[in-house]
Coordinates of C-alpha atoms and ligand atoms in Angstrom, one line a residue:
M252 CA 2.4 27.1 31.5
G253 CA 4.5 27.9 28.5
I254 CA 3.1 29.0 25.2
V255 CA 1.3 26.4 23.7
Y256 CA 0.8 25.4 19.7
T257 CA -2.1 23.6 18.5
A258 CA -2.7 21.8 14.9
S259 CA -4.3 18.7 13.3
A260 CA -4.9 17.0 10.4
P261 CA -7.8 14.6 9.2
G262 CA -7.9 11.1 8.0
K263 CA -8.6 10.2 4.4
V264 CA -10.6 7.2 2.3
I265 CA -9.2 6.1 -0.9
L266 CA -12.2 6.1 -3.7
F267 CA -10.5 4.3 -6.3
G268 CA -7.0 2.7 -7.1
E269 CA -5.6 1.5 -4.1
H270 CA -2.3 -0.4 -4.8
A271 CA -2.7 0.2 -8.3
V272 CA -1.2 3.7 -7.5
V273 CA 1.5 2.2 -6.3
Y274 CA 2.1 1.0 -10.4
G275 CA 1.6 4.4 -11.5
R276 CA -1.8 4.1 -12.0
P277 CA -4.4 7.2 -11.5
A278 CA -6.4 7.2 -8.3
L279 CA -9.1 9.1 -6.1
A280 CA -8.9 9.9 -2.1
A281 CA -10.9 12.0 0.2
P282 CA -10.2 13.4 3.4
V283 CA -12.5 12.2 6.4
I284 CA -12.7 16.1 7.6
H285 CA -14.2 15.1 11.2
L286 CA -11.8 12.2 12.4
R287 CA -8.6 14.0 13.1
A288 CA -5.0 14.0 14.5
R289 CA -4.2 16.3 16.9
A290 CA -0.5 17.4 17.7
E291 CA 0.3 19.8 20.9
I292 CA 3.4 21.4 21.6
E293 CA 4.2 23.0 24.8
E294 CA 7.5 25.3 25.6
T295 CA 9.2 24.3 28.5
G296 CA 12.8 25.2 27.9
A297 CA 14.2 21.8 29.4
P298 CA 17.0 20.4 27.5
D299 CA 15.4 17.5 25.9
V300 CA 11.9 17.0 24.5
L301 CA 9.5 14.7 26.2
L302 CA 7.0 13.1 23.4
R303 CA 3.5 12.1 24.7
A304 CA 0.9 9.7 23.1
P305 CA -1.4 9.1 25.7
D306 CA -4.2 7.4 23.9
V307 CA -1.8 4.8 24.0
G308 CA 0.1 5.2 27.3
R309 CA 3.4 6.0 25.9
S310 CA 6.2 8.2 26.1
A311 CA 10.1 9.1 25.6
Y312 CA 12.7 11.8 25.7
L313 CA 13.7 12.2 22.2
S314 CA 17.4 12.0 23.1
R315 CA 16.5 8.5 23.8
T316 CA 14.5 7.2 21.0
H317 CA 15.0 4.7 18.6
A318 CA 15.8 5.3 14.9
D319 CA 12.0 3.4 14.2
N320 CA 10.0 6.0 16.8
P321 CA 7.5 7.2 14.3
L322 CA 7.3 11.1 16.6
A323 CA 11.1 11.1 16.7
A324 CA 11.0 10.7 12.9
V325 CA 8.8 13.4 11.8
V326 CA 11.2 15.5 14.6
R327 CA 14.0 15.0 12.6
V328 CA 12.6 15.4 9.0
V329 CA 11.5 18.8 10.2
E330 CA 14.8 19.7 11.7
G331 CA 16.8 18.6 8.7
R332 CA 14.0 20.4 5.9
C333 CA 14.1 23.9 7.8
G334 CA 17.3 23.7 9.0
R335 CA 16.7 24.2 12.6
S336 CA 17.3 22.5 15.8
L337 CA 14.2 20.7 17.2
S338 CA 16.5 18.4 20.0
A339 CA 15.4 20.7 23.2
G340 CA 13.1 23.2 25.2
Y341 CA 9.6 21.7 24.3
S342 CA 6.7 18.6 25.2
L343 CA 5.1 16.8 22.3
S344 CA 1.6 15.6 22.2
V345 CA -0.4 13.9 20.1
T346 CA -3.7 12.3 19.9
S347 CA -5.8 10.9 17.2
A348 CA -9.4 9.9 16.7
I349 CA -8.6 8.0 13.7
P350 CA -7.8 3.9 14.2
I351 CA -4.7 2.6 13.3
A352 CA -3.6 0.5 10.7
S353 CA -7.3 0.2 9.7
G354 CA -6.8 1.9 5.8
L355 CA -7.8 5.9 7.2
G356 CA -4.6 7.7 6.7
S357 CA -3.9 7.6 10.6
G358 CA -0.1 7.3 10.3
A359 CA 0.3 10.1 7.8
A360 CA -2.5 12.1 9.7
I361 CA -0.3 12.1 12.9
S362 CA 2.6 13.3 10.9
I363 CA 1.1 16.2 9.5
A364 CA -0.4 17.5 12.4
V365 CA 3.6 16.9 14.3
I366 CA 4.5 18.9 11.2
R367 CA 2.0 21.3 11.4
A368 CA 2.6 22.4 15.1
L369 CA 6.5 21.8 15.2
L370 CA 6.1 24.6 12.2
Q371 CA 4.2 27.3 14.1
Y372 CA 6.6 26.6 16.8
L373 CA 9.2 27.6 15.2
G374 CA 6.9 30.6 13.2
L375 CA 7.1 28.8 10.0
A376 CA 3.9 28.1 9.5
D377 CA 2.5 30.6 7.0
S378 CA 5.6 30.2 4.7
V379 CA 5.8 26.3 4.4
S380 CA 3.2 25.1 1.4
R381 CA 1.0 22.4 1.7
E382 CA 3.4 20.5 -0.6
A383 CA 6.0 21.3 1.4
V384 CA 4.5 19.6 4.5
S385 CA 3.0 16.8 2.1
E386 CA 6.8 16.3 1.2
M387 CA 7.7 15.8 5.0
A388 CA 5.1 13.5 5.7
Y389 CA 6.1 11.4 2.3
E390 CA 9.8 11.4 3.6
V391 CA 8.5 10.0 7.2
E392 CA 6.2 7.4 5.2
R393 CA 9.0 6.0 2.8
L394 CA 11.1 5.4 6.7
H395 CA 8.0 2.9 7.6
H396 CA 6.4 1.8 4.4
G397 CA 9.5 1.2 1.7
T398 CA 7.2 2.1 -1.3
P399 CA 4.3 4.2 -0.7
S400 CA 2.3 5.8 -3.5
G401 CA 2.4 9.5 -1.7
I402 CA -1.3 9.6 -2.0
D403 CA -2.0 9.2 1.6
N404 CA 0.3 12.3 2.7
T405 CA -1.0 14.2 -0.1
V406 CA -4.8 13.8 0.4
I407 CA -4.3 14.7 3.8
A408 CA -2.0 17.9 3.5
Y409 CA -4.1 19.1 0.6
E410 CA -7.7 18.3 2.8
R411 CA -9.6 18.4 -0.6
P412 CA -10.6 15.1 -3.2
V413 CA -7.4 14.7 -5.2
Y414 CA -7.1 13.0 -8.2
F415 CA -3.1 11.0 -8.2
V416 CA -0.4 9.8 -10.2
R417 CA 2.9 8.2 -8.6
R418 CA 5.6 9.9 -11.2
D419 CA 9.0 10.7 -11.2
P420 CA 10.2 13.3 -9.9
E421 CA 7.0 14.7 -9.2
P422 CA 3.5 13.4 -8.5
Q423 CA 0.8 14.6 -10.6
I424 CA -1.6 15.9 -8.3
E425 CA -5.3 17.8 -9.1
T426 CA -7.5 18.3 -5.9
F427 CA -11.1 18.3 -7.3
H428 CA -14.7 19.0 -6.4
P429 CA -18.0 16.8 -6.7
A430 CA -20.3 18.6 -8.6
R431 CA -22.7 16.8 -5.9
P432 CA -21.5 16.1 -2.1
L433 CA -21.1 12.4 -1.8
R434 CA -22.2 10.8 1.6
L435 CA -20.1 8.0 2.6
I436 CA -20.6 5.4 5.2
I437 CA -17.2 4.3 6.4
G438 CA -17.3 0.6 8.2
D439 CA -14.7 -0.9 10.5
T440 CA -14.2 -4.1 10.1
G441 CA -12.0 -4.1 13.7
V442 CA -9.4 -6.4 12.1
R443 CA -6.1 -4.1 11.9
S444 CA -3.8 -4.8 9.0
A445 CA -0.3 -3.3 8.6
T446 CA -0.3 -1.2 4.9
K447 CA 3.2 -2.6 4.4
D448 CA 2.9 -6.1 4.7
V449 CA -0.1 -5.9 2.2
V450 CA 2.0 -3.7 -0.1
G451 CA 4.6 -5.9 0.0
D452 CA 2.4 -9.1 -0.3
V453 CA 1.3 -7.5 -3.7
R454 CA 4.4 -6.4 -4.9
R455 CA 5.4 -10.5 -4.8
R456 CA 2.5 -11.6 -6.3
W457 CA 3.1 -8.7 -9.2
E458 CA 6.5 -10.1 -9.6
R459 CA 5.3 -13.5 -9.8
E460 CA 1.9 -13.0 -12.0
R461 CA 3.2 -9.8 -13.7
E462 CA 0.7 -9.6 -16.8
G463 CA -2.1 -10.6 -14.6
F464 CA -1.1 -7.7 -12.2
E465 CA -0.7 -5.3 -15.2
V466 CA -4.2 -6.0 -16.2
I467 CA -6.0 -5.8 -12.9
F468 CA -4.0 -2.3 -12.3
D469 CA -5.0 -1.1 -15.8
A470 CA -8.7 -1.8 -15.1
C471 CA -8.3 0.1 -11.6
G472 CA -6.6 3.3 -13.4
R473 CA -9.5 3.4 -15.9
L474 CA -12.1 3.2 -13.3
A475 CA -10.3 6.2 -11.0
E476 CA -10.6 8.1 -14.5
A477 CA -14.3 7.0 -14.5
G478 CA -15.0 8.0 -11.1
R479 CA -13.2 11.5 -11.6
T480 CA -15.9 12.0 -15.2
A481 CA -18.4 10.9 -13.0
L482 CA -18.1 12.9 -10.3
L483 CA -17.3 16.2 -11.9
A484 CA -21.3 15.2 -13.3
G485 CA -22.6 14.7 -10.3
D486 CA -23.2 11.2 -11.4
I487 CA -23.7 9.4 -8.3
E488 CA -24.9 6.3 -9.1
S489 CA -22.3 5.6 -12.1
V490 CA -19.9 6.4 -8.9
G491 CA -21.7 3.7 -7.1
E492 CA -21.2 1.4 -9.6
L493 CA -17.6 2.2 -10.5
M494 CA -16.8 1.5 -6.8
N495 CA -18.1 -2.1 -7.0
E496 CA -16.3 -2.6 -9.7
N497 CA -13.4 -1.4 -7.9
H498 CA -14.4 -3.7 -5.1
A499 CA -14.1 -7.2 -7.6
W500 CA -10.8 -6.0 -8.8
L501 CA -9.3 -5.3 -5.1
Q502 CA -10.7 -9.2 -4.7
Q503 CA -8.8 -10.4 -7.6
M504 CA -5.5 -8.4 -6.0
T505 CA -6.3 -10.4 -3.2
V506 CA -6.5 -7.7 -0.7
S507 CA -10.2 -8.3 -0.1
S508 CA -11.3 -10.5 3.3
A509 CA -14.0 -12.4 4.3
P510 CA -15.1 -9.6 7.0
L511 CA -14.2 -6.5 4.2
D512 CA -16.5 -8.7 1.9
N513 CA -19.4 -9.4 4.5
L514 CA -19.4 -5.5 5.3
V515 CA -19.4 -4.9 1.8
A516 CA -22.2 -7.1 0.8
A517 CA -24.4 -5.8 4.1
A518 CA -24.2 -2.6 2.5
R519 CA -25.5 -3.1 -0.6
A520 CA -28.1 -5.4 0.8
A521 CA -29.2 -2.2 2.7
G522 CA -29.4 0.0 -0.1
A523 CA -25.9 1.5 -0.8
L524 CA -25.3 3.0 -4.4
G525 CA -22.1 1.2 -4.4
A526 CA -19.6 -0.5 -1.7
K527 CA -15.7 -1.2 -1.3
L528 CA -13.4 -1.9 1.5
S529 CA -10.9 1.3 1.1
G530 CA -6.6 1.4 1.8
A531 CA -4.6 -1.2 1.8
G532 CA -7.4 -4.0 2.6
R533 CA -7.1 -7.5 4.4
G534 CA -8.7 -5.5 7.0
G535 CA -9.5 -2.3 8.3
N536 CA -12.3 0.0 6.3
M537 CA -14.5 -0.2 3.9
I538 CA -16.7 2.3 2.8
A539 CA -20.5 2.8 1.1
L540 CA -22.1 5.7 -0.8
V541 CA -25.4 6.4 0.4
T542 CA -28.0 8.9 0.1
D543 CA -30.3 11.0 2.7
E544 CA -32.6 8.1 2.3
T545 CA -30.1 4.9 2.7
E546 CA -27.8 6.5 5.2
E547 CA -30.1 4.9 8.1
A548 CA -30.1 1.7 6.8
V549 CA -27.4 1.2 5.7
S550 CA -25.4 2.2 9.2
A551 CA -27.4 -0.5 10.6
G552 CA -27.2 -3.0 8.3
L553 CA -23.1 -2.8 8.6
L554 CA -23.3 -2.8 12.4
A555 CA -25.8 -5.5 12.4
V556 CA -24.0 -7.8 10.7
G557 CA -20.5 -7.3 13.1
A558 CA -18.9 -3.9 11.8
M559 CA -17.4 -2.4 14.7
R560 CA -18.1 0.7 14.4
V561 CA -19.3 3.5 11.2
F562 CA -18.4 6.6 10.7
K563 CA -20.3 9.1 8.4
S564 CA -18.1 11.6 5.6
D565 CA -19.3 14.2 3.4
V566 CA -16.9 14.2 0.3
G567 CA -17.7 17.5 -1.6
Ligands
PMV1944 O1 -2.3 3.6 4.3 P1 -3.7 2.8 4.0 O2 -3.9 1.5 3.9 O3 -4.6 3.4 3.5 O4 -3.2 2.2 2.3 C1 -2.6 3.0 1.4 C2 -2.9 2.9 -0.1 C3 -1.9 1.9 -1.0 O5 -2.4 2.2 -2.2 C4 -2.5 0.7 -0.8 C5 -0.6 2.0 -0.4 C6 0.0 3.8 -0.9 O6 1.2 3.8 -0.7 O7 -0.9 4.2 -2.0

């Protein structure tokens, strides 16, 4: 067996400001540390690279992949950035505990796990910054999504809660520490929803009704600012109320759905301080802010109304 290099990256939730962040408004996101994607590279000395995704039963040789193969795209971006050939001599295997197409950043987490494993393989792990890792993942996200804001790759590469504003040429990125840790219950509708499609649909609606959508985006941006202030002050009750308000604006944006609204209502009824969809919407996951006293009831309430699964995640 050849030398093995392993790396991982977490999933993420968006606390405030999804979609509006694509239009330059601030947003807050946090890593989901225990839900991770993993990449393993083994030196083989072979004349090609075997790419494997055993979770989905797929494998392919790098030399025979199409341009849209996501793992091949990551390899090409790292090759381009590092100026070193990565087209032979190893196998690359990827697994992930993060549900796909569900707003938890699975694509960006897989990209970043692979980037980190490749950097180790090249002996560059210590000389490449988190910022550079995030930029490489952003390049890959752009190939798949068209107009990503960059918040997913940022929060996943930094593995810290971030305040993020999309800007040219550089985004504004500030990591922050909530004064009191937050406990979230993440509820999965089980409905898969492609970020690219939802982001594209919001763009078409914005083009048709610019004024109305600008009002919604402004409101979401203000909630992200207020959310950061409340988090820094340890004012958990206000964070919950702001999450509820953000969900209402996301409904106005048309990105919620009956299953998401159902889980959000169940979480609130079971005692959550606040609840909202998280990520692109129209499916995927929602988050509920809970306390030690309410966490069991909220998890049970979500499962009782049909959540496919629930995860616990601490922020802070
Ligand atoms: O990848 P998702 O589904 O978590 O969505 C990312 C958040 C959006 O604001 C909807 C898109 C973006 O690029 O920021």
